[in-house]
GROMACS .gro file of N, CA and C in nm:
model
  462
    1MET      N    1  -0.100  -4.884  -2.978
    1MET     CA    2  -0.121  -4.870  -3.076
    1MET      C    3  -0.206  -4.740  -3.069
    2THR      N    4  -0.138  -4.624  -3.134
    2THR     CA    5  -0.248  -4.503  -3.119
    2THR      C    6  -0.355  -4.538  -3.245
    3GLU      N    7  -0.452  -4.462  -3.213
    3GLU     CA    8  -0.578  -4.452  -3.289
    3GLU      C    9  -0.489  -4.386  -3.449
    4GLN      N   10  -0.362  -4.360  -3.454
    4GLN     CA   11  -0.329  -4.301  -3.622
    4GLN      C   12  -0.253  -4.407  -3.672
    5ASP      N   13  -0.187  -4.510  -3.554
    5ASP     CA   14  -0.129  -4.626  -3.591
    5ASP      C   15  -0.238  -4.714  -3.641
    6MET      N   16  -0.362  -4.773  -3.583
    6MET     CA   17  -0.475  -4.790  -3.620
    6MET      C   18  -0.506  -4.794  -3.751
    7ARG      N   19  -0.587  -4.675  -3.736
    7ARG     CA   20  -0.632  -4.585  -3.893
    7ARG      C   21  -0.466  -4.630  -4.014
    8GLN      N   22  -0.365  -4.623  -3.988
    8GLN     CA   23  -0.288  -4.617  -4.129
    8GLN      C   24  -0.296  -4.795  -4.112
    9LEU      N   25  -0.254  -4.901  -4.088
    9LEU     CA   26  -0.301  -5.043  -4.041
    9LEU      C   27  -0.418  -5.066  -4.127
   10LEU      N   28  -0.555  -5.062  -4.078
   10LEU     CA   29  -0.590  -5.037  -4.176
   10LEU      C   30  -0.662  -5.012  -4.279
   11GLU      N   31  -0.578  -4.892  -4.313
   11GLU     CA   32  -0.611  -4.853  -4.447
   11GLU      C   33  -0.504  -4.923  -4.537
   12GLU      N   34  -0.367  -4.976  -4.481
   12GLU     CA   35  -0.254  -5.058  -4.560
   12GLU      C   36  -0.308  -5.205  -4.601
   13THR      N   37  -0.391  -5.287  -4.484
   13THR     CA   38  -0.450  -5.387  -4.498
   13THR      C   39  -0.558  -5.364  -4.595
   14LEU      N   40  -0.644  -5.310  -4.610
   14LEU     CA   41  -0.734  -5.297  -4.735
   14LEU      C   42  -0.688  -5.251  -4.870
   15GLU      N   43  -0.551  -5.215  -4.871
   15GLU     CA   44  -0.498  -5.182  -4.991
   15GLU      C   45  -0.500  -5.273  -5.035
   16LEU      N   46  -0.353  -5.346  -4.995
   16LEU     CA   47  -0.329  -5.467  -4.984
   16LEU      C   48  -0.385  -5.554  -5.054
   17GLN      N   49  -0.545  -5.628  -4.958
   17GLN     CA   50  -0.657  -5.664  -5.004
   17GLN      C   51  -0.648  -5.650  -5.160
   18LYS      N   52  -0.716  -5.519  -5.146
   18LYS     CA   53  -0.745  -5.514  -5.275
   18LYS      C   54  -0.696  -5.542  -5.422
   19LYS      N   55  -0.539  -5.519  -5.405
   19LYS     CA   56  -0.429  -5.531  -5.484
   19LYS      C   57  -0.452  -5.701  -5.542
   20ASN      N   58  -0.445  -5.760  -5.392
   20ASN     CA   59  -0.452  -5.920  -5.424
   20ASN      C   60  -0.551  -5.951  -5.506
   21GLY      N   61  -0.686  -5.906  -5.456
   21GLY     CA   62  -0.814  -5.927  -5.537
   21GLY      C   63  -0.787  -5.891  -5.693
   22ALA      N   64  -0.769  -5.831  -5.728
   22ALA     CA   65  -0.743  -5.779  -5.870
   22ALA      C   66  -0.646  -5.900  -5.937
   23TYR      N   67  -0.599  -5.954  -5.895
   23TYR     CA   68  -0.559  -6.095  -5.933
   23TYR      C   69  -0.624  -6.201  -5.943
   24GLU      N   70  -0.743  -6.252  -5.901
   24GLU     CA   71  -0.807  -6.331  -5.855
   24GLU      C   72  -0.929  -6.319  -6.003
   25LYS      N   73  -0.981  -6.449  -6.029
   25LYS     CA   74  -1.029  -6.460  -6.119
   25LYS      C   75  -1.156  -6.425  -6.094
   26SER      N   76  -1.235  -6.424  -5.994
   26SER     CA   77  -1.388  -6.356  -5.955
   26SER      C   78  -1.312  -6.305  -5.796
   27PRO      N   79  -1.267  -6.212  -5.771
   27PRO     CA   80  -1.196  -6.182  -5.642
   27PRO      C   81  -1.370  -6.105  -5.565
   28PRO      N   82  -1.373  -6.160  -5.433
   28PRO     CA   83  -1.461  -6.132  -5.368
   28PRO      C   84  -1.516  -5.971  -5.344
   29PRO      N   85  -1.583  -5.904  -5.291
   29PRO     CA   86  -1.639  -5.749  -5.290
   29PRO      C   87  -1.533  -5.665  -5.242
   30PRO      N   88  -1.449  -5.573  -5.238
   30PRO     CA   89  -1.413  -5.492  -5.150
   30PRO      C   90  -1.480  -5.454  -5.030
   31ALA      N   91  -1.333  -5.447  -4.933
   31ALA     CA   92  -1.416  -5.463  -4.808
   31ALA      C   93  -1.359  -5.297  -4.774
   32GLN      N   94  -1.444  -5.276  -4.704
   32GLN     CA   95  -1.533  -5.122  -4.706
   32GLN      C   96  -1.564  -5.092  -4.543
   33MET      N   97  -1.443  -4.993  -4.552
   33MET     CA   98  -1.478  -4.895  -4.342
   33MET      C   99  -1.618  -4.878  -4.363
   34ARG      N  100  -1.711  -4.827  -4.236
   34ARG     CA  101  -1.785  -4.747  -4.178
   34ARG      C  102  -1.750  -4.663  -4.083
   35HIS      N  103  -1.870  -4.579  -4.109
   35HIS     CA  104  -1.840  -4.440  -4.024
   35HIS      C  105  -1.812  -4.526  -3.875
   36PRO      N  106  -1.742  -4.429  -3.745
   36PRO     CA  107  -1.687  -4.471  -3.666
   36PRO      C  108  -1.832  -4.497  -3.530
   37ALA      N  109  -1.796  -4.590  -3.468
   37ALA     CA  110  -1.933  -4.627  -3.370
   37ALA      C  111  -1.925  -4.521  -3.302
   38THR      N  112  -2.098  -4.502  -3.297
   38THR     CA  113  -2.121  -4.406  -3.198
   38THR      C  114  -2.104  -4.462  -3.017
   39PRO      N  115  -2.112  -4.337  -2.930
   39PRO     CA  116  -2.067  -4.345  -2.820
   39PRO      C  117  -2.168  -4.419  -2.744
   40VAL      N  118  -2.311  -4.422  -2.794
   40VAL     CA  119  -2.432  -4.488  -2.795
   40VAL      C  120  -2.382  -4.643  -2.732
   41ASP      N  121  -2.369  -4.668  -2.883
   41ASP     CA  122  -2.359  -4.830  -2.947
   41ASP      C  123  -2.207  -4.899  -2.842
   42LEU      N  124  -2.108  -4.790  -2.841
   42LEU     CA  125  -1.967  -4.843  -2.790
   42LEU      C  126  -2.020  -4.860  -2.612
   43ALA      N  127  -2.109  -4.810  -2.528
   43ALA     CA  128  -2.160  -4.780  -2.429
   43ALA      C  129  -2.234  -4.912  -2.380
   44ALA      N  130  -2.283  -4.943  -2.524
   44ALA     CA  131  -2.439  -5.060  -2.512
   44ALA      C  132  -2.324  -5.198  -2.488
   45LEU      N  133  -2.182  -5.229  -2.646
   45LEU     CA  134  -2.121  -5.296  -2.672
   45LEU      C  135  -2.032  -5.332  -2.522
   46GLU      N  136  -1.995  -5.254  -2.455
   46GLU     CA  137  -1.936  -5.220  -2.339
   46GLU      C  138  -1.994  -5.311  -2.215
   47ARG      N  139  -2.148  -5.254  -2.164
   47ARG     CA  140  -2.216  -5.321  -2.084
   47ARG      C  141  -2.230  -5.500  -2.147
   48HIS      N  142  -2.256  -5.513  -2.253
   48HIS     CA  143  -2.287  -5.623  -2.274
   48HIS      C  144  -2.133  -5.730  -2.254
   49VAL      N  145  -2.078  -5.664  -2.318
   49VAL     CA  146  -1.922  -5.782  -2.303
   49VAL      C  147  -1.869  -5.761  -2.100
   50ARG      N  148  -1.935  -5.650  -2.067
   50ARG     CA  149  -1.916  -5.686  -1.918
   50ARG      C  150  -2.026  -5.773  -1.826
   51ALA      N  151  -2.111  -5.813  -1.895
   51ALA     CA  152  -2.227  -5.886  -1.817
   51ALA      C  153  -2.206  -5.988  -1.880
   52HIS      N  154  -2.111  -6.039  -1.954
   52HIS     CA  155  -2.087  -6.229  -2.032
   52HIS      C  156  -1.907  -6.211  -1.906
   53GLY      N  157  -1.902  -6.157  -1.866
   53GLY     CA  158  -1.776  -6.154  -1.781
   53GLY      C  159  -1.633  -6.091  -1.866
   54GLY      N  160  -1.682  -6.017  -1.948
   54GLY     CA  161  -1.583  -5.983  -2.040
   54GLY      C  162  -1.508  -5.844  -2.032
   55ARG      N  163  -1.371  -5.793  -2.065
   55ARG     CA  164  -1.354  -5.636  -2.112
   55ARG      C  165  -1.324  -5.611  -2.259
   56LEU      N  166  -1.386  -5.460  -2.311
   56LEU     CA  167  -1.335  -5.441  -2.439
   56LEU      C  168  -1.188  -5.447  -2.460
   57PRO      N  169  -1.150  -5.517  -2.520
   57PRO     CA  170  -0.939  -5.487  -2.498
   57PRO      C  171  -0.922  -5.329  -2.627
   58PRO      N  172  -0.832  -5.287  -2.542
   58PRO     CA  173  -0.840  -5.169  -2.585
   58PRO      C  174  -0.813  -5.144  -2.740
   59SER      N  175  -0.729  -5.200  -2.764
   59SER     CA  176  -0.728  -5.210  -2.996
   59SER      C  177  -0.850  -5.205  -3.022
   60PHE      N  178  -0.976  -5.261  -2.991
   60PHE     CA  179  -1.072  -5.322  -3.029
   60PHE      C  180  -1.164  -5.205  -3.037
   61VAL      N  181  -1.162  -5.123  -2.911
   61VAL     CA  182  -1.196  -4.974  -2.854
   61VAL      C  183  -1.185  -4.888  -2.992
   62LYS      N  184  -1.051  -4.894  -3.045
   62LYS     CA  185  -0.975  -4.769  -3.089
   62LYS      C  186  -1.052  -4.827  -3.262
   63PHE      N  187  -1.029  -4.922  -3.269
   63PHE     CA  188  -1.083  -4.997  -3.433
   63PHE      C  189  -1.180  -4.954  -3.421
   64LEU      N  190  -1.306  -5.001  -3.342
   64LEU     CA  191  -1.470  -4.921  -3.341
   64LEU      C  192  -1.436  -4.796  -3.334
   65GLN      N  193  -1.407  -4.675  -3.290
   65GLN     CA  194  -1.376  -4.535  -3.314
   65GLN      C  195  -1.328  -4.495  -3.421
   66ILE      N  196  -1.285  -4.574  -3.464
   66ILE     CA  197  -1.229  -4.511  -3.658
   66ILE      C  198  -1.306  -4.584  -3.782
   67THR      N  199  -1.360  -4.705  -3.720
   67THR     CA  200  -1.521  -4.771  -3.815
   67THR      C  201  -1.555  -4.888  -3.747
   68ASP      N  202  -1.690  -4.874  -3.711
   68ASP     CA  203  -1.812  -4.953  -3.675
   68ASP      C  204  -1.822  -5.080  -3.774
   69GLY      N  205  -1.713  -5.193  -3.761
   69GLY     CA  206  -1.691  -5.292  -3.825
   69GLY      C  207  -1.624  -5.231  -3.983
   70ILE      N  208  -1.640  -5.378  -4.086
   70ILE     CA  209  -1.557  -5.335  -4.193
   70ILE      C  210  -1.581  -5.513  -4.246
   71GLU      N  211  -1.733  -5.459  -4.351
   71GLU     CA  212  -1.804  -5.546  -4.497
   71GLU      C  213  -1.660  -5.603  -4.533
   72ASN      N  214  -1.628  -5.731  -4.559
   72ASN     CA  215  -1.638  -5.838  -4.620
   72ASN      C  216  -1.469  -5.807  -4.626
   73TYR      N  217  -1.436  -5.812  -4.440
   73TYR     CA  218  -1.317  -5.760  -4.420
   73TYR      C  219  -1.215  -5.904  -4.470
   74MET      N  220  -1.253  -6.036  -4.484
   74MET     CA  221  -1.204  -6.164  -4.525
   74MET      C  222  -1.304  -6.190  -4.604
   75GLY      N  223  -1.309  -6.124  -4.722
   75GLY     CA  224  -1.375  -6.201  -4.822
   75GLY      C  225  -1.357  -6.349  -4.875
   76GLU      N  226  -1.255  -6.389  -4.921
   76GLU     CA  227  -1.237  -6.495  -4.940
   76GLU      C  228  -1.351  -6.617  -4.768
   77SER      N  229  -1.321  -6.636  -4.739
   77SER     CA  230  -1.401  -6.689  -4.618
   77SER      C  231  -1.495  -6.607  -4.584
   78GLU      N  232  -1.561  -6.501  -4.670
   78GLU     CA  233  -1.658  -6.458  -4.639
   78GLU      C  234  -1.745  -6.438  -4.474
   79LEU      N  235  -1.637  -6.345  -4.472
   79LEU     CA  236  -1.661  -6.307  -4.358
   79LEU      C  237  -1.640  -6.123  -4.307
   80SER      N  238  -1.756  -6.072  -4.248
   80SER     CA  239  -1.703  -5.928  -4.188
   80SER      C  240  -1.677  -5.905  -4.068
   81LEU      N  241  -1.655  -5.794  -4.057
   81LEU     CA  242  -1.600  -5.723  -3.894
   81LEU      C  243  -1.718  -5.688  -3.867
   82ARG      N  244  -1.804  -5.734  -3.752
   82ARG     CA  245  -1.900  -5.657  -3.676
   82ARG      C  246  -1.902  -5.549  -3.641
   83SER      N  247  -2.006  -5.473  -3.637
   83SER     CA  248  -2.009  -5.335  -3.612
   83SER      C  249  -2.043  -5.367  -3.434
   84ALA      N  250  -2.049  -5.320  -3.369
   84ALA     CA  251  -2.039  -5.306  -3.241
   84ALA      C  252  -2.206  -5.290  -3.181
   85ARG      N  253  -2.328  -5.298  -3.265
   85ARG     CA  254  -2.465  -5.326  -3.185
   85ARG      C  255  -2.514  -5.416  -3.284
   86GLN      N  256  -2.402  -5.503  -3.394
   86GLN     CA  257  -2.423  -5.657  -3.465
   86GLN      C  258  -2.352  -5.732  -3.349
   87ILE      N  259  -2.264  -5.721  -3.318
   87ILE     CA  260  -2.221  -5.816  -3.202
   87ILE      C  261  -2.301  -5.837  -3.041
   88VAL      N  262  -2.404  -5.719  -3.012
   88VAL     CA  263  -2.441  -5.726  -2.912
   88VAL      C  264  -2.597  -5.791  -2.947
   89ASP      N  265  -2.653  -5.752  -3.067
   89ASP     CA  266  -2.782  -5.860  -3.135
   89ASP      C  267  -2.764  -5.930  -3.181
   90MET      N  268  -2.656  -6.000  -3.241
   90MET     CA  269  -2.652  -6.155  -3.310
   90MET      C  270  -2.564  -6.214  -3.153
   91ARG      N  271  -2.606  -6.167  -3.049
   91ARG     CA  272  -2.515  -6.252  -2.945
   91ARG      C  273  -2.612  -6.409  -2.935
   92SER      N  274  -2.749  -6.403  -2.909
   92SER     CA  275  -2.853  -6.494  -2.975
   92SER      C  276  -2.833  -6.584  -3.093
   93ASP      N  277  -2.745  -6.538  -3.180
   93ASP     CA  278  -2.711  -6.625  -3.298
   93ASP      C  279  -2.599  -6.662  -3.293
   94ASP      N  280  -2.487  -6.673  -3.183
   94ASP     CA  281  -2.395  -6.738  -3.167
   94ASP      C  282  -2.402  -6.827  -3.059
   95GLU      N  283  -2.531  -6.889  -2.991
   95GLU     CA  284  -2.482  -6.955  -2.959
   95GLU      C  285  -2.499  -7.110  -3.009
   96ASP      N  286  -2.507  -7.092  -3.169
   96ASP     CA  287  -2.521  -7.211  -3.242
   96ASP      C  288  -2.338  -7.248  -3.235
   97TRP      N  289  -2.251  -7.217  -3.181
   97TRP     CA  290  -2.123  -7.225  -3.145
   97TRP      C  291  -2.070  -7.248  -3.036
   98SER      N  292  -2.223  -7.313  -2.902
   98SER     CA  293  -2.190  -7.272  -2.798
   98SER      C  294  -2.041  -7.388  -2.785
   99ASP      N  295  -2.107  -7.521  -2.855
   99ASP     CA  296  -1.960  -7.630  -2.821
   99ASP      C  297  -1.789  -7.549  -2.833
  100LEU      N  298  -1.809  -7.466  -2.882
  100LEU     CA  299  -1.639  -7.392  -2.870
  100LEU      C  300  -1.653  -7.263  -2.747
  101ALA      N  301  -1.713  -7.252  -2.618
  101ALA     CA  302  -1.719  -7.156  -2.534
  101ALA      C  303  -1.610  -7.161  -2.525
  102PRO      N  304  -1.522  -7.024  -2.505
  102PRO     CA  305  -1.559  -6.948  -2.435
  102PRO      C  306  -1.578  -6.802  -2.557
  103LEU      N  307  -1.562  -6.918  -2.655
  103LEU     CA  308  -1.545  -6.843  -2.799
  103LEU      C  309  -1.667  -6.731  -2.864
  104ASN      N  310  -1.834  -6.840  -2.880
  104ASN     CA  311  -1.920  -6.812  -2.937
  104ASN      C  312  -1.992  -6.657  -2.779
  105GLU      N  313  -1.848  -6.633  -2.671
  105GLU     CA  314  -1.941  -6.550  -2.642
  105GLU      C  315  -1.879  -6.371  -2.707
  106PHE      N  316  -1.791  -6.383  -2.726
  106PHE     CA  317  -1.750  -6.252  -2.818
  106PHE      C  318  -1.745  -6.218  -2.920
  107VAL      N  319  -1.809  -6.254  -3.043
  107VAL     CA  320  -1.774  -6.304  -3.228
  107VAL      C  321  -1.781  -6.185  -3.250
  108ILE      N  322  -1.664  -6.143  -3.322
  108ILE     CA  323  -1.622  -6.018  -3.355
  108ILE      C  324  -1.621  -6.039  -3.508
  109ALA      N  325  -1.685  -6.155  -3.599
  109ALA     CA  326  -1.696  -6.151  -3.694
  109ALA      C  327  -1.704  -6.250  -3.752
  110SER      N  328  -1.821  -6.253  -3.861
  110SER     CA  329  -1.896  -6.373  -3.910
  110SER      C  330  -1.949  -6.360  -4.040
  111GLY      N  331  -1.958  -6.408  -4.161
  111GLY     CA  332  -2.070  -6.424  -4.243
  111GLY      C  333  -2.156  -6.524  -4.276
  112ASN      N  334  -2.212  -6.549  -4.381
  112ASN     CA  335  -2.309  -6.634  -4.496
  112ASN      C  336  -2.224  -6.803  -4.426
  113THR      N  337  -2.163  -6.800  -4.351
  113THR     CA  338  -2.073  -6.969  -4.339
  113THR      C  339  -2.069  -6.972  -4.212
  114SER      N  340  -2.025  -7.117  -4.157
  114SER     CA  341  -1.945  -7.142  -4.027
  114SER      C  342  -1.836  -7.130  -3.940
  115ALA      N  343  -1.777  -7.057  -4.044
  115ALA     CA  344  -1.645  -6.977  -3.963
  115ALA      C  345  -1.681  -6.875  -3.931
  116PHE      N  346  -1.612  -6.796  -3.794
  116PHE     CA  347  -1.654  -6.711  -3.768
  116PHE      C  348  -1.499  -6.623  -3.675
  117VAL      N  349  -1.475  -6.535  -3.666
  117VAL     CA  350  -1.353  -6.500  -3.544
  117VAL      C  351  -1.425  -6.436  -3.401
  118ALA      N  352  -1.342  -6.444  -3.301
  118ALA     CA  353  -1.365  -6.416  -3.180
  118ALA      C  354  -1.250  -6.388  -3.105
  119PHE      N  355  -1.302  -6.324  -3.019
  119PHE     CA  356  -1.193  -6.314  -2.864
  119PHE      C  357  -1.178  -6.357  -2.787
  120ASP      N  358  -1.133  -6.420  -2.719
  120ASP     CA  359  -1.132  -6.585  -2.628
  120ASP      C  360  -1.055  -6.440  -2.488
  121HIS      N  361  -1.189  -6.380  -2.401
  121HIS     CA  362  -1.159  -6.350  -2.295
  121HIS      C  363  -1.155  -6.411  -2.202
  122SER      N  364  -1.126  -6.525  -2.218
  122SER     CA  365  -1.071  -6.621  -2.057
  122SER      C  366  -0.862  -6.622  -2.044
  123HIS      N  367  -0.830  -6.509  -2.116
  123HIS     CA  368  -0.702  -6.511  -2.138
  123HIS      C  369  -0.650  -6.372  -2.136
  124PRO      N  370  -0.693  -6.277  -2.093
  124PRO     CA  371  -0.656  -6.145  -2.132
  124PRO      C  372  -0.489  -6.132  -2.069
  125ASP      N  373  -0.445  -5.992  -2.163
  125ASP     CA  374  -0.308  -5.985  -2.097
  125ASP      C  375  -0.312  -5.905  -1.996
  126GLN      N  376  -0.155  -5.829  -1.974
  126GLN     CA  377  -0.163  -5.689  -1.860
  126GLN      C  378  -0.240  -5.609  -1.887
  127ASN      N  379  -0.256  -5.553  -2.064
  127ASN     CA  380  -0.289  -5.474  -2.103
  127ASN      C  381  -0.415  -5.446  -2.150
  128GLY      N  382  -0.550  -5.559  -2.081
  128GLY     CA  383  -0.659  -5.568  -2.146
  128GLY      C  384  -0.663  -5.582  -2.296
  129GLU      N  385  -0.550  -5.664  -2.352
  129GLU     CA  386  -0.554  -5.750  -2.470
  129GLU      C  387  -0.652  -5.816  -2.439
  130LEU      N  388  -0.691  -5.961  -2.510
  130LEU     CA  389  -0.759  -6.052  -2.572
  130LEU      C  390  -0.724  -6.146  -2.721
  131PRO      N  391  -0.648  -6.274  -2.710
  131PRO     CA  392  -0.623  -6.340  -2.805
  131PRO      C  393  -0.786  -6.313  -2.927
  132VAL      N  394  -0.748  -6.359  -3.071
  132VAL     CA  395  -0.847  -6.359  -3.147
  132VAL      C  396  -0.823  -6.465  -3.187
  133VAL      N  397  -0.926  -6.579  -3.215
  133VAL     CA  398  -0.941  -6.689  -3.251
  133VAL      C  399  -1.026  -6.668  -3.372
  134TRP      N  400  -0.983  -6.717  -3.494
  134TRP     CA  401  -1.015  -6.751  -3.620
  134TRP      C  402  -1.049  -6.924  -3.634
  135VAL      N  403  -1.230  -6.986  -3.650
  135VAL     CA  404  -1.244  -7.111  -3.647
  135VAL      C  405  -1.282  -7.115  -3.836
  136ASP      N  406  -1.198  -7.190  -3.880
  136ASP     CA  407  -1.259  -7.207  -4.019
  136ASP      C  408  -1.379  -7.280  -4.048
  137GLY      N  409  -1.412  -7.338  -4.163
  137GLY     CA  410  -1.552  -7.375  -4.144
  137GLY      C  411  -1.535  -7.562  -4.132
  138GLN      N  412  -1.414  -7.560  -4.094
  138GLN     CA  413  -1.370  -7.707  -4.078
  138GLN      C  414  -1.383  -7.760  -3.915
  139GLY      N  415  -1.370  -7.611  -3.867
  139GLY     CA  416  -1.315  -7.622  -3.719
  139GLY      C  417  -1.200  -7.594  -3.637
  140ASP      N  418  -1.112  -7.561  -3.754
  140ASP     CA  419  -0.998  -7.560  -3.744
  140ASP      C  420  -0.966  -7.413  -3.689
  141ARG      N  421  -0.878  -7.420  -3.608
  141ARG     CA  422  -0.853  -7.274  -3.531
  141ARG      C  423  -0.713  -7.166  -3.550
  142THR      N  424  -0.731  -7.053  -3.586
  142THR     CA  425  -0.607  -6.989  -3.546
  142THR      C  426  -0.571  -6.950  -3.486
  143GLU      N  427  -0.498  -6.897  -3.394
  143GLU     CA  428  -0.499  -6.780  -3.237
  143GLU      C  429  -0.396  -6.706  -3.336
  144PHE      N  430  -0.427  -6.585  -3.261
  144PHE     CA  431  -0.316  -6.458  -3.257
  144PHE      C  432  -0.339  -6.379  -3.145
  145SER      N  433  -0.242  -6.332  -3.112
  145SER     CA  434  -0.205  -6.288  -2.970
  145SER      C  435  -0.261  -6.137  -2.943
  146ASP      N  436  -0.365  -6.078  -2.982
  146ASP     CA  437  -0.434  -5.968  -2.979
  146ASP      C  438  -0.513  -5.915  -3.123
  147PHE      N  439  -0.549  -5.842  -3.134
  147PHE     CA  440  -0.626  -5.796  -3.241
  147PHE      C  441  -0.549  -5.732  -3.287
  148GLU      N  442  -0.448  -5.630  -3.312
  148GLU     CA  443  -0.383  -5.633  -3.378
  148GLU      C  444  -0.288  -5.727  -3.447
  149ASP      N  445  -0.228  -5.836  -3.386
  149ASP     CA  446  -0.151  -5.921  -3.449
  149ASP      C  447  -0.288  -5.987  -3.566
  150PHE      N  448  -0.386  -5.982  -3.534
  150PHE     CA  449  -0.503  -6.057  -3.618
  150PHE      C  450  -0.544  -5.925  -3.698
  151LEU      N  451  -0.527  -5.822  -3.752
  151LEU     CA  452  -0.539  -5.726  -3.861
  151LEU      C  453  -0.414  -5.751  -3.952
  152ARG      N  454  -0.328  -5.736  -3.862
  152ARG     CA  455  -0.186  -5.780  -3.929
  152ARG      C  456  -0.189  -5.917  -4.070
  153TRP      N  457  -0.195  -5.994  -4.021
  153TRP     CA  458  -0.207  -6.135  -4.039
  153TRP      C  459  -0.295  -6.129  -4.155
  154ASN      N  460  -0.469  -6.059  -4.177
  154ASN     CA  461  -0.503  -6.057  -4.274
  154ASN      C  462  -0.457  -5.965  -4.352
   0.00000   0.00000   0.00000
């Protein structure tokens, strides 16, 4: 997926979310893209992930180069896609999910709920992409083949 393809997917997804929210009685706040991650924050995230035995998936790097997370990305689930800095800074908070290891080692979305979204770095594919797992508030898991698959689903 090129950077242009990623940008288009994000814009289309956010537009569809906005349209779907118009039909709800009290829709969640609209998802908001941020500025791109800084090279310093990307490098810190890369070091952090490598220190925990993983690698950044290429699609996630492209995502962060476009937008450093997305507030209210999964509005109904009260989850936001974290910025590069949040992923690093919130690592100690993610220990609360240690019973779900290795998912708690690379959490990419969280909010004011027990649900979260994470990369499973124990199963990289030949391109370096990682499965994405959404763990809902009841602990049920939904797995996506990679970050692009997750974005298309949401």
